[in-house]
């Protein structure tokens, strides 16, 4: 590992050279010591911060960040900071410390310093030794100092002007308790710490907490060994062991290190769980637990420094041991590595370095997909519900249509039965009675030949003709009410007779066209076509003023097509729906009753075309529908 040095073995000449080089480095940065006047006439406060370690040490960076946060509550223009990074873990012997003290004295003598902030144990020991010479009578705020160091400070020459923030020793006790709770089968606890004064002060609380759990847990203290020996011992530890790491600035062989780098080396040489008391170690191998935050310590020290600069009373005790500088944090990766369940952690714990789950990575997409699926589900449910309602409505409509067709069929059947009855009554009763009356009138006409006067005879003859004409009309009406010819002679002759009678009666020529008429046409279909053509001719006689009519009948395998065309006045089909009369409606109902199709095409002045298509057999379309279903 880089940074190794054994200052104790250097010759006096080398020591002198090192001291001179250090002085040159420190003096190379000019420090303005003249206080600038403020707009309100007050003097700018001068604050010197003594850091024990170099600026690039992680602990130094975290404390410095906290100090800036605490002092940031004051106007920056009213406080002038001077930072000194002493690197005391490397320059440890007396000549070096004396040279450093002389350098600081020359720099700050007569500089009107208002406050000194001391960071970490080496700087505290340095001030206990040289404080009266360097900063006589100036208040000192200690930061990042273990609680065990409070008594030496209060009995030192600085006791009248020292105050500060202490690291609570209880954190080490809680750390040991939580480690044994996570690993209840632990039989061996190992403490790793360095040999420097900083290491000894900081490991004292952990050493005391571990000693309290013996003999239940065997305790091994590796303090005083070289780092290489420590790593060898770590590799040979039994699986039921746990490691507690404090700090290691200097090992037993006098080599200097960065404590975080030492922790990484230990973690690389063992699979055992490692616990340490500082937040700055999290992410480099420790599991976690109650951890002291150097940044929060720095913030507390900055706030205390502001109170002193404002001449506010310090409180009952010059030192505070705040519980809120400890955070309960854990490394999720180490929890997984050592199979520590999250349910064992305190409720207020914070878990860091948690690997992003699929939910964390794709949360927005998952939510979007779930929402989309929910919307699709709702849409599908709505469509299914709508489809079911539609099917119910269609079924109800179909039932209504079926009922309507049934009623229409019954009505048509009843109508045909009534027409048949009337036809028989006209033919068998009225027509016969008129025939008898005509015979009697003829007889009367023969006997009246001798009667005088002549007009009476003519009157009797006229009555006979009227009776004969009435009898013919009754016969014609009987045939129209019930066309017996349709049943006796077939559709073609019945249509010919119908058209001939129409032409004779209305004096409108009718031309009939037949093509491949089926022989097995059902009675219902034949009657439907006959009645529609009959009603069509009747409408032509009433409304069309036609000069000619064409009737077409064309058969196919399953259907019979009938068309009635005239060259009359025509009409607007849309307007015909709103005019009184049931002619077209009656035709349409008859065609629908036999499962046929009915259309009317007409324009004013261009005549009218009525087209109907009916199945040859009554059940033809019903069979087709059942097959399709």
mmCIF file of C-alpha atoms in Angstrom, residues 202-539:
data_model
loop_
_atom_site.group_PDB
_atom_site.id
_atom_site.type_symbol
_atom_site.label_atom_id
_atom_site.label_comp_id
_atom_site.label_asym_id
_atom_site.label_seq_id
_atom_site.Cartn_x
_atom_site.Cartn_y
_atom_site.Cartn_z
ATOM 1 C CA UNK A 202 -10.190 5.956 19.174
ATOM 2 C CA UNK A 203 -9.927 2.219 19.850
ATOM 3 C CA UNK A 204 -10.322 2.620 23.614
ATOM 4 C CA UNK A 205 -14.154 2.622 23.516
ATOM 5 C CA UNK A 206 -14.308 -0.458 21.272
ATOM 6 C CA UNK A 207 -11.748 -2.275 23.402
ATOM 7 C CA UNK A 208 -13.799 -1.584 26.529
ATOM 8 C CA UNK A 209 -17.053 -2.736 24.880
ATOM 9 C CA UNK A 210 -15.440 -5.979 23.669
ATOM 10 C CA UNK A 211 -13.897 -6.672 27.039
ATOM 11 C CA UNK A 212 -17.404 -6.474 28.522
ATOM 12 C CA UNK A 213 -18.619 -9.473 26.479
ATOM 13 C CA UNK A 214 -15.847 -11.833 27.610
ATOM 14 C CA UNK A 215 -15.623 -14.696 28.503
ATOM 15 C CA UNK A 216 -18.755 -15.404 26.472
ATOM 16 C CA UNK A 217 -16.850 -14.301 23.384
ATOM 17 C CA UNK A 218 -13.101 -14.739 23.093
ATOM 18 C CA UNK A 219 -11.453 -11.349 22.491
ATOM 19 C CA UNK A 220 -8.254 -10.894 20.464
ATOM 20 C CA UNK A 221 -6.543 -7.502 20.161
ATOM 21 C CA UNK A 222 -4.289 -7.133 17.103
ATOM 22 C CA UNK A 223 -3.210 -3.602 18.015
ATOM 23 C CA UNK A 224 0.551 -3.120 17.717
ATOM 24 C CA UNK A 225 1.112 -5.505 14.805
ATOM 25 C CA UNK A 226 2.308 -4.530 11.378
ATOM 26 C CA UNK A 227 -0.322 -4.435 8.651
ATOM 27 C CA UNK A 228 1.141 -7.486 6.907
ATOM 28 C CA UNK A 229 0.951 -9.515 10.111
ATOM 29 C CA UNK A 230 -2.604 -8.322 10.698
ATOM 30 C CA UNK A 231 -3.706 -9.470 7.250
ATOM 31 C CA UNK A 232 -2.077 -12.888 7.787
ATOM 32 C CA UNK A 233 -3.892 -13.292 11.110
ATOM 33 C CA UNK A 234 -7.168 -12.216 9.520
ATOM 34 C CA UNK A 235 -6.908 -14.869 6.815
ATOM 35 C CA UNK A 236 -6.564 -17.599 9.463
ATOM 36 C CA UNK A 237 -9.543 -16.584 11.610
ATOM 37 C CA UNK A 238 -12.231 -19.211 12.216
ATOM 38 C CA UNK A 239 -15.654 -18.847 10.541
ATOM 39 C CA UNK A 240 -17.308 -18.044 13.889
ATOM 40 C CA UNK A 241 -15.272 -14.830 14.218
ATOM 41 C CA UNK A 242 -16.207 -11.198 13.647
ATOM 42 C CA UNK A 243 -13.865 -8.241 13.142
ATOM 43 C CA UNK A 244 -14.080 -4.789 14.701
ATOM 44 C CA UNK A 245 -12.022 -2.132 12.988
ATOM 45 C CA UNK A 246 -11.306 1.246 14.629
ATOM 46 C CA UNK A 247 -8.581 3.214 12.813
ATOM 47 C CA UNK A 248 -5.090 2.453 11.597
ATOM 48 C CA UNK A 249 -3.088 5.570 10.824
ATOM 49 C CA UNK A 250 0.222 3.982 11.863
ATOM 50 C CA UNK A 251 0.864 0.250 12.292
ATOM 51 C CA UNK A 252 3.167 -1.421 14.796
ATOM 52 C CA UNK A 253 6.120 -1.094 12.438
ATOM 53 C CA UNK A 254 5.725 2.672 12.110
ATOM 54 C CA UNK A 255 4.258 2.715 8.606
ATOM 55 C CA UNK A 256 1.607 5.369 7.868
ATOM 56 C CA UNK A 257 -1.676 4.573 6.140
ATOM 57 C CA UNK A 258 -5.062 5.961 5.234
ATOM 58 C CA UNK A 259 -7.552 4.122 7.509
ATOM 59 C CA UNK A 260 -10.097 3.645 4.719
ATOM 60 C CA UNK A 261 -7.494 1.949 2.513
ATOM 61 C CA UNK A 262 -6.538 -0.372 5.374
ATOM 62 C CA UNK A 263 -10.205 -1.344 5.760
ATOM 63 C CA UNK A 264 -10.403 -2.213 2.075
ATOM 64 C CA UNK A 265 -7.330 -4.436 2.396
ATOM 65 C CA UNK A 266 -8.822 -6.260 5.379
ATOM 66 C CA UNK A 267 -12.126 -6.803 3.524
ATOM 67 C CA UNK A 268 -10.196 -8.207 0.562
ATOM 68 C CA UNK A 269 -8.433 -10.786 2.771
ATOM 69 C CA UNK A 270 -11.466 -12.214 4.599
ATOM 70 C CA UNK A 271 -15.081 -13.219 4.197
ATOM 71 C CA UNK A 272 -15.859 -12.548 7.850
ATOM 72 C CA UNK A 273 -18.261 -9.750 8.866
ATOM 73 C CA UNK A 274 -16.528 -6.456 9.678
ATOM 74 C CA UNK A 275 -17.902 -3.705 11.907
ATOM 75 C CA UNK A 276 -16.559 -0.182 12.349
ATOM 76 C CA UNK A 277 -17.786 2.933 14.209
ATOM 77 C CA UNK A 278 -17.561 5.582 11.465
ATOM 78 C CA UNK A 279 -19.932 6.538 8.669
ATOM 79 C CA UNK A 280 -16.963 7.204 6.369
ATOM 80 C CA UNK A 281 -16.229 3.431 6.341
ATOM 81 C CA UNK A 282 -19.635 2.542 4.897
ATOM 82 C CA UNK A 283 -19.228 1.148 1.411
ATOM 83 C CA UNK A 284 -15.652 -0.049 1.974
ATOM 84 C CA UNK A 285 -16.307 -3.330 3.798
ATOM 85 C CA UNK A 286 -18.189 -2.767 7.062
ATOM 86 C CA UNK A 287 -21.738 -4.022 7.577
ATOM 87 C CA UNK A 288 -22.914 -0.901 9.362
ATOM 88 C CA UNK A 289 -24.779 -0.121 12.556
ATOM 89 C CA UNK A 290 -24.735 2.952 14.792
ATOM 90 C CA UNK A 291 -22.076 5.054 13.050
ATOM 91 C CA UNK A 292 -20.499 8.375 13.998
ATOM 92 C CA UNK A 293 -20.898 10.984 11.250
ATOM 93 C CA UNK A 294 -17.798 13.182 10.943
ATOM 94 C CA UNK A 295 -19.800 15.635 8.865
ATOM 95 C CA UNK A 296 -22.390 16.073 11.611
ATOM 96 C CA UNK A 297 -19.560 16.452 14.133
ATOM 97 C CA UNK A 298 -18.098 19.222 12.005
ATOM 98 C CA UNK A 299 -21.479 20.938 11.773
ATOM 99 C CA UNK A 300 -21.920 20.853 15.561
ATOM 100 C CA UNK A 301 -18.412 22.262 16.020
ATOM 101 C CA UNK A 302 -19.148 25.028 13.511
ATOM 102 C CA UNK A 303 -22.323 25.971 15.374
ATOM 103 C CA UNK A 304 -20.419 26.021 18.683
ATOM 104 C CA UNK A 305 -17.731 28.209 17.107
ATOM 105 C CA UNK A 306 -20.395 30.690 15.995
ATOM 106 C CA UNK A 307 -21.785 30.914 19.529
ATOM 107 C CA UNK A 308 -18.328 31.676 20.895
ATOM 108 C CA UNK A 309 -17.674 34.302 18.208
ATOM 109 C CA UNK A 310 -20.984 35.910 19.138
ATOM 110 C CA UNK A 311 -19.951 35.886 22.810
ATOM 111 C CA UNK A 312 -22.879 33.670 23.764
ATOM 112 C CA UNK A 313 -22.634 31.570 26.959
ATOM 113 C CA UNK A 314 -21.219 28.076 26.273
ATOM 114 C CA UNK A 315 -23.636 26.217 28.578
ATOM 115 C CA UNK A 316 -23.244 24.034 31.654
ATOM 116 C CA UNK A 317 -20.348 22.003 30.245
ATOM 117 C CA UNK A 318 -17.611 23.034 27.821
ATOM 118 C CA UNK A 319 -18.018 19.698 25.996
ATOM 119 C CA UNK A 320 -21.127 18.198 24.426
ATOM 120 C CA UNK A 321 -21.650 14.558 23.542
ATOM 121 C CA UNK A 322 -24.616 14.737 21.161
ATOM 122 C CA UNK A 323 -26.487 11.577 20.254
ATOM 123 C CA UNK A 324 -27.627 13.031 16.939
ATOM 124 C CA UNK A 325 -24.161 12.813 15.384
ATOM 125 C CA UNK A 326 -24.640 9.011 15.170
ATOM 126 C CA UNK A 327 -26.574 7.549 12.253
ATOM 127 C CA UNK A 328 -27.917 4.008 11.994
ATOM 128 C CA UNK A 329 -26.913 2.929 8.516
ATOM 129 C CA UNK A 330 -26.152 -0.371 6.788
ATOM 130 C CA UNK A 331 -24.559 -1.539 3.571
ATOM 131 C CA UNK A 332 -27.142 -3.647 1.735
ATOM 132 C CA UNK A 333 -24.420 -5.570 -0.105
ATOM 133 C CA UNK A 334 -22.798 -6.667 3.167
ATOM 134 C CA UNK A 335 -26.172 -7.614 4.652
ATOM 135 C CA UNK A 336 -26.754 -9.897 1.678
ATOM 136 C CA UNK A 337 -23.206 -11.232 1.783
ATOM 137 C CA UNK A 338 -23.473 -12.274 5.439
ATOM 138 C CA UNK A 339 -27.157 -13.347 5.371
ATOM 139 C CA UNK A 340 -28.377 -10.733 7.831
ATOM 140 C CA UNK A 341 -32.149 -10.334 7.623
ATOM 141 C CA UNK A 342 -33.468 -6.801 7.372
ATOM 142 C CA UNK A 343 -36.052 -7.555 10.059
ATOM 143 C CA UNK A 344 -33.194 -7.636 12.593
ATOM 144 C CA UNK A 345 -32.275 -4.012 11.875
ATOM 145 C CA UNK A 346 -33.522 -1.157 14.055
ATOM 146 C CA UNK A 347 -36.656 0.555 12.791
ATOM 147 C CA UNK A 348 -34.912 3.868 12.121
ATOM 148 C CA UNK A 349 -32.184 2.242 10.002
ATOM 149 C CA UNK A 350 -31.126 3.506 6.594
ATOM 150 C CA UNK A 351 -29.961 0.941 4.040
ATOM 151 C CA UNK A 352 -27.501 2.182 1.443
ATOM 152 C CA UNK A 353 -26.107 0.674 -1.765
ATOM 153 C CA UNK A 354 -29.236 -1.370 -2.327
ATOM 154 C CA UNK A 355 -29.146 -2.909 -5.766
ATOM 155 C CA UNK A 356 -31.949 -1.658 -7.904
ATOM 156 C CA UNK A 357 -34.674 -4.262 -8.271
ATOM 157 C CA UNK A 358 -36.727 -4.736 -11.385
ATOM 158 C CA UNK A 359 -39.331 -2.573 -9.688
ATOM 159 C CA UNK A 360 -36.816 0.206 -9.054
ATOM 160 C CA UNK A 361 -35.418 0.027 -12.573
ATOM 161 C CA UNK A 362 -38.671 -0.221 -14.459
ATOM 162 C CA UNK A 363 -41.160 1.209 -11.973
ATOM 163 C CA UNK A 364 -42.539 3.798 -14.369
ATOM 164 C CA UNK A 365 -42.832 1.266 -17.157
ATOM 165 C CA UNK A 366 -44.444 -1.332 -14.876
ATOM 166 C CA UNK A 367 -46.932 1.217 -13.575
ATOM 167 C CA UNK A 368 -47.634 2.286 -17.145
ATOM 168 C CA UNK A 369 -48.170 -1.315 -18.249
ATOM 169 C CA UNK A 370 -50.391 -2.060 -15.228
ATOM 170 C CA UNK A 371 -52.446 1.067 -15.876
ATOM 171 C CA UNK A 372 -52.660 0.167 -19.558
ATOM 172 C CA UNK A 373 -53.699 -3.398 -18.728
ATOM 173 C CA UNK A 374 -56.252 -2.080 -16.245
ATOM 174 C CA UNK A 375 -57.648 0.271 -18.868
ATOM 175 C CA UNK A 376 -57.660 -2.530 -21.423
ATOM 176 C CA UNK A 377 -59.381 -4.809 -18.926
ATOM 177 C CA UNK A 378 -61.997 -2.158 -18.206
ATOM 178 C CA UNK A 379 -62.406 -1.602 -21.927
ATOM 179 C CA UNK A 380 -62.745 -5.335 -22.564
ATOM 180 C CA UNK A 381 -65.224 -5.695 -19.699
ATOM 181 C CA UNK A 382 -67.140 -2.731 -21.067
ATOM 182 C CA UNK A 383 -67.092 -4.181 -24.576
ATOM 183 C CA UNK A 384 -68.154 -7.612 -23.306
ATOM 184 C CA UNK A 385 -70.941 -6.027 -21.281
ATOM 185 C CA UNK A 386 -71.957 -3.918 -24.262
ATOM 186 C CA UNK A 387 -71.803 -6.978 -26.508
ATOM 187 C CA UNK A 388 -73.961 -8.962 -24.111
ATOM 188 C CA UNK A 389 -76.438 -6.115 -23.896
ATOM 189 C CA UNK A 390 -76.375 -5.833 -27.666
ATOM 190 C CA UNK A 391 -76.943 -9.558 -28.049
ATOM 191 C CA UNK A 392 -79.802 -9.365 -25.571
ATOM 192 C CA UNK A 393 -81.250 -6.442 -27.502
ATOM 193 C CA UNK A 394 -80.767 -8.294 -30.791
ATOM 194 C CA UNK A 395 -82.370 -11.396 -29.315
ATOM 195 C CA UNK A 396 -85.253 -9.310 -28.017
ATOM 196 C CA UNK A 397 -85.535 -7.616 -31.409
ATOM 197 C CA UNK A 398 -85.433 -10.978 -33.137
ATOM 198 C CA UNK A 399 -88.107 -12.261 -30.791
ATOM 199 C CA UNK A 400 -90.161 -9.171 -31.517
ATOM 200 C CA UNK A 401 -89.684 -9.667 -35.232
ATOM 201 C CA UNK A 402 -90.603 -13.314 -34.913
ATOM 202 C CA UNK A 403 -93.679 -12.418 -32.926
ATOM 203 C CA UNK A 404 -94.499 -9.695 -35.434
ATOM 204 C CA UNK A 405 -94.062 -12.103 -38.324
ATOM 205 C CA UNK A 406 -96.158 -14.650 -36.510
ATOM 206 C CA UNK A 407 -98.845 -12.073 -35.919
ATOM 207 C CA UNK A 408 -98.541 -10.889 -39.519
ATOM 208 C CA UNK A 409 -98.799 -14.478 -40.699
ATOM 209 C CA UNK A 410 -101.849 -15.053 -38.559
ATOM 210 C CA UNK A 411 -103.353 -11.822 -39.817
ATOM 211 C CA UNK A 412 -102.661 -12.753 -43.425
ATOM 212 C CA UNK A 413 -104.011 -16.260 -42.855
ATOM 213 C CA UNK A 414 -107.080 -14.856 -41.168
ATOM 214 C CA UNK A 415 -107.464 -12.364 -43.982
ATOM 215 C CA UNK A 416 -107.179 -15.098 -46.612
ATOM 216 C CA UNK A 417 -109.640 -17.277 -44.712
ATOM 217 C CA UNK A 418 -112.063 -14.383 -44.479
ATOM 218 C CA UNK A 419 -111.595 -13.553 -48.168
ATOM 219 C CA UNK A 420 -112.122 -17.216 -49.018
ATOM 220 C CA UNK A 421 -115.283 -17.273 -46.943
ATOM 221 C CA UNK A 422 -116.547 -14.110 -48.592
ATOM 222 C CA UNK A 423 -115.634 -15.487 -52.009
ATOM 223 C CA UNK A 424 -117.588 -18.663 -51.368
ATOM 224 C CA UNK A 425 -120.504 -16.675 -49.998
ATOM 225 C CA UNK A 426 -120.533 -14.360 -53.007
ATOM 226 C CA UNK A 427 -120.187 -17.290 -55.416
ATOM 227 C CA UNK A 428 -122.490 -19.786 -53.776
ATOM 228 C CA UNK A 429 -125.112 -17.422 -52.441
ATOM 229 C CA UNK A 430 -125.259 -14.005 -53.999
ATOM 230 C CA UNK A 431 -124.129 -15.063 -57.431
ATOM 231 C CA UNK A 432 -126.663 -17.927 -57.506
ATOM 232 C CA UNK A 433 -129.462 -15.698 -56.310
ATOM 233 C CA UNK A 434 -128.568 -13.104 -58.931
ATOM 234 C CA UNK A 435 -128.531 -15.850 -61.558
ATOM 235 C CA UNK A 436 -132.000 -16.927 -60.488
ATOM 236 C CA UNK A 437 -133.114 -13.319 -60.542
ATOM 237 C CA UNK A 438 -131.681 -12.943 -64.040
ATOM 238 C CA UNK A 439 -133.601 -16.034 -65.191
ATOM 239 C CA UNK A 440 -136.832 -14.733 -63.705
ATOM 240 C CA UNK A 441 -136.213 -11.345 -65.270
ATOM 241 C CA UNK A 442 -135.669 -13.038 -68.621
ATOM 242 C CA UNK A 443 -138.921 -14.949 -68.213
ATOM 243 C CA UNK A 444 -140.675 -11.735 -67.326
ATOM 244 C CA UNK A 445 -139.167 -10.128 -70.418
ATOM 245 C CA UNK A 446 -140.621 -12.933 -72.628
ATOM 246 C CA UNK A 447 -144.058 -12.594 -71.133
ATOM 247 C CA UNK A 448 -143.974 -8.816 -71.428
ATOM 248 C CA UNK A 449 -143.721 -8.937 -75.200
ATOM 249 C CA UNK A 450 -147.487 -8.441 -75.472
ATOM 250 C CA UNK A 451 -147.539 -5.683 -72.878
ATOM 251 C CA UNK A 452 -148.093 -2.119 -73.674
ATOM 252 C CA UNK A 453 -146.674 0.432 -73.593
ATOM 253 C CA UNK A 454 -143.233 -0.315 -75.161
ATOM 254 C CA UNK A 455 -141.178 1.647 -72.604
ATOM 255 C CA UNK A 456 -142.247 -0.802 -69.924
ATOM 256 C CA UNK A 457 -140.858 -3.676 -71.967
ATOM 257 C CA UNK A 458 -137.609 -1.783 -72.477
ATOM 258 C CA UNK A 459 -137.391 -1.134 -68.762
ATOM 259 C CA UNK A 460 -137.746 -4.828 -67.992
ATOM 260 C CA UNK A 461 -134.972 -5.626 -70.503
ATOM 261 C CA UNK A 462 -132.717 -3.009 -68.923
ATOM 262 C CA UNK A 463 -133.291 -4.525 -65.491
ATOM 263 C CA UNK A 464 -132.311 -7.936 -66.854
ATOM 264 C CA UNK A 465 -129.039 -6.543 -68.220
ATOM 265 C CA UNK A 466 -128.255 -4.841 -64.909
ATOM 266 C CA UNK A 467 -128.872 -8.081 -63.045
ATOM 267 C CA UNK A 468 -126.611 -9.965 -65.472
ATOM 268 C CA UNK A 469 -123.863 -7.314 -65.110
ATOM 269 C CA UNK A 470 -124.168 -7.406 -61.337
ATOM 270 C CA UNK A 471 -123.893 -11.178 -61.429
ATOM 271 C CA UNK A 472 -120.740 -10.896 -63.541
ATOM 272 C CA UNK A 473 -119.284 -8.367 -61.087
ATOM 273 C CA UNK A 474 -120.079 -10.679 -58.202
ATOM 274 C CA UNK A 475 -118.300 -13.528 -60.012
ATOM 275 C CA UNK A 476 -115.291 -11.270 -60.686
ATOM 276 C CA UNK A 477 -115.195 -10.081 -57.090
ATOM 277 C CA UNK A 478 -115.385 -13.661 -55.904
ATOM 278 C CA UNK A 479 -112.411 -14.566 -58.087
ATOM 279 C CA UNK A 480 -110.417 -11.585 -56.734
ATOM 280 C CA UNK A 481 -111.232 -12.412 -53.141
ATOM 281 C CA UNK A 482 -110.127 -16.014 -53.532
ATOM 282 C CA UNK A 483 -108.434 -16.896 -56.789
ATOM 283 C CA UNK A 484 -109.432 -20.515 -57.160
ATOM 284 C CA UNK A 485 -107.713 -20.502 -60.517
ATOM 285 C CA UNK A 486 -104.360 -20.175 -58.681
ATOM 286 C CA UNK A 487 -104.897 -23.513 -56.994
ATOM 287 C CA UNK A 488 -106.524 -25.196 -59.954
ATOM 288 C CA UNK A 489 -104.432 -23.984 -62.918
ATOM 289 C CA UNK A 490 -101.216 -22.579 -61.397
ATOM 290 C CA UNK A 491 -99.505 -19.222 -60.992
ATOM 291 C CA UNK A 492 -98.872 -18.459 -64.675
ATOM 292 C CA UNK A 493 -102.540 -18.838 -65.760
ATOM 293 C CA UNK A 494 -103.735 -17.045 -62.652
ATOM 294 C CA UNK A 495 -101.478 -14.067 -63.439
ATOM 295 C CA UNK A 496 -102.603 -14.129 -67.089
ATOM 296 C CA UNK A 497 -106.233 -14.078 -66.001
ATOM 297 C CA UNK A 498 -105.540 -11.296 -63.497
ATOM 298 C CA UNK A 499 -103.755 -9.156 -66.069
ATOM 299 C CA UNK A 500 -106.372 -9.809 -68.766
ATOM 300 C CA UNK A 501 -109.210 -8.806 -66.475
ATOM 301 C CA UNK A 502 -107.221 -5.702 -65.441
ATOM 302 C CA UNK A 503 -106.628 -4.721 -69.082
ATOM 303 C CA UNK A 504 -110.289 -5.232 -69.994
ATOM 304 C CA UNK A 505 -111.510 -3.354 -66.957
ATOM 305 C CA UNK A 506 -109.012 -0.449 -66.899
ATOM 306 C CA UNK A 507 -108.161 -0.290 -70.615
ATOM 307 C CA UNK A 508 -104.415 -0.410 -69.798
ATOM 308 C CA UNK A 509 -102.401 -2.993 -71.750
ATOM 309 C CA UNK A 510 -100.431 -5.438 -69.616
ATOM 310 C CA UNK A 511 -97.658 -7.646 -71.008
ATOM 311 C CA UNK A 512 -96.627 -10.712 -69.024
ATOM 312 C CA UNK A 513 -93.154 -12.242 -69.327
ATOM 313 C CA UNK A 514 -92.375 -15.692 -67.918
ATOM 314 C CA UNK A 515 -89.015 -17.467 -67.660
ATOM 315 C CA UNK A 516 -88.338 -20.836 -66.070
ATOM 316 C CA UNK A 517 -91.168 -20.785 -63.588
ATOM 317 C CA UNK A 518 -90.702 -23.561 -61.001
ATOM 318 C CA UNK A 519 -93.297 -26.309 -60.918
ATOM 319 C CA UNK A 520 -92.934 -26.984 -57.207
ATOM 320 C CA UNK A 521 -93.688 -23.446 -56.009
ATOM 321 C CA UNK A 522 -95.126 -23.437 -52.499
ATOM 322 C CA UNK A 523 -98.757 -22.259 -52.116
ATOM 323 C CA UNK A 524 -97.680 -19.463 -49.773
ATOM 324 C CA UNK A 525 -95.132 -18.118 -52.280
ATOM 325 C CA UNK A 526 -97.607 -18.350 -55.165
ATOM 326 C CA UNK A 527 -100.321 -16.582 -53.183
ATOM 327 C CA UNK A 528 -97.830 -13.892 -52.087
ATOM 328 C CA UNK A 529 -96.777 -13.131 -55.675
ATOM 329 C CA UNK A 530 -100.380 -13.153 -56.872
ATOM 330 C CA UNK A 531 -101.518 -10.760 -54.114
ATOM 331 C CA UNK A 532 -98.575 -8.372 -54.611
ATOM 332 C CA UNK A 533 -99.165 -8.218 -58.388
ATOM 333 C CA UNK A 534 -102.877 -7.792 -57.735
ATOM 334 C CA UNK A 535 -102.244 -4.929 -55.283
ATOM 335 C CA UNK A 536 -99.667 -3.402 -57.639
ATOM 336 C CA UNK A 537 -102.149 -3.371 -60.544
ATOM 337 C CA UNK A 538 -104.777 -1.879 -58.265
ATOM 338 C CA UNK A 539 -102.365 0.945 -57.271
#
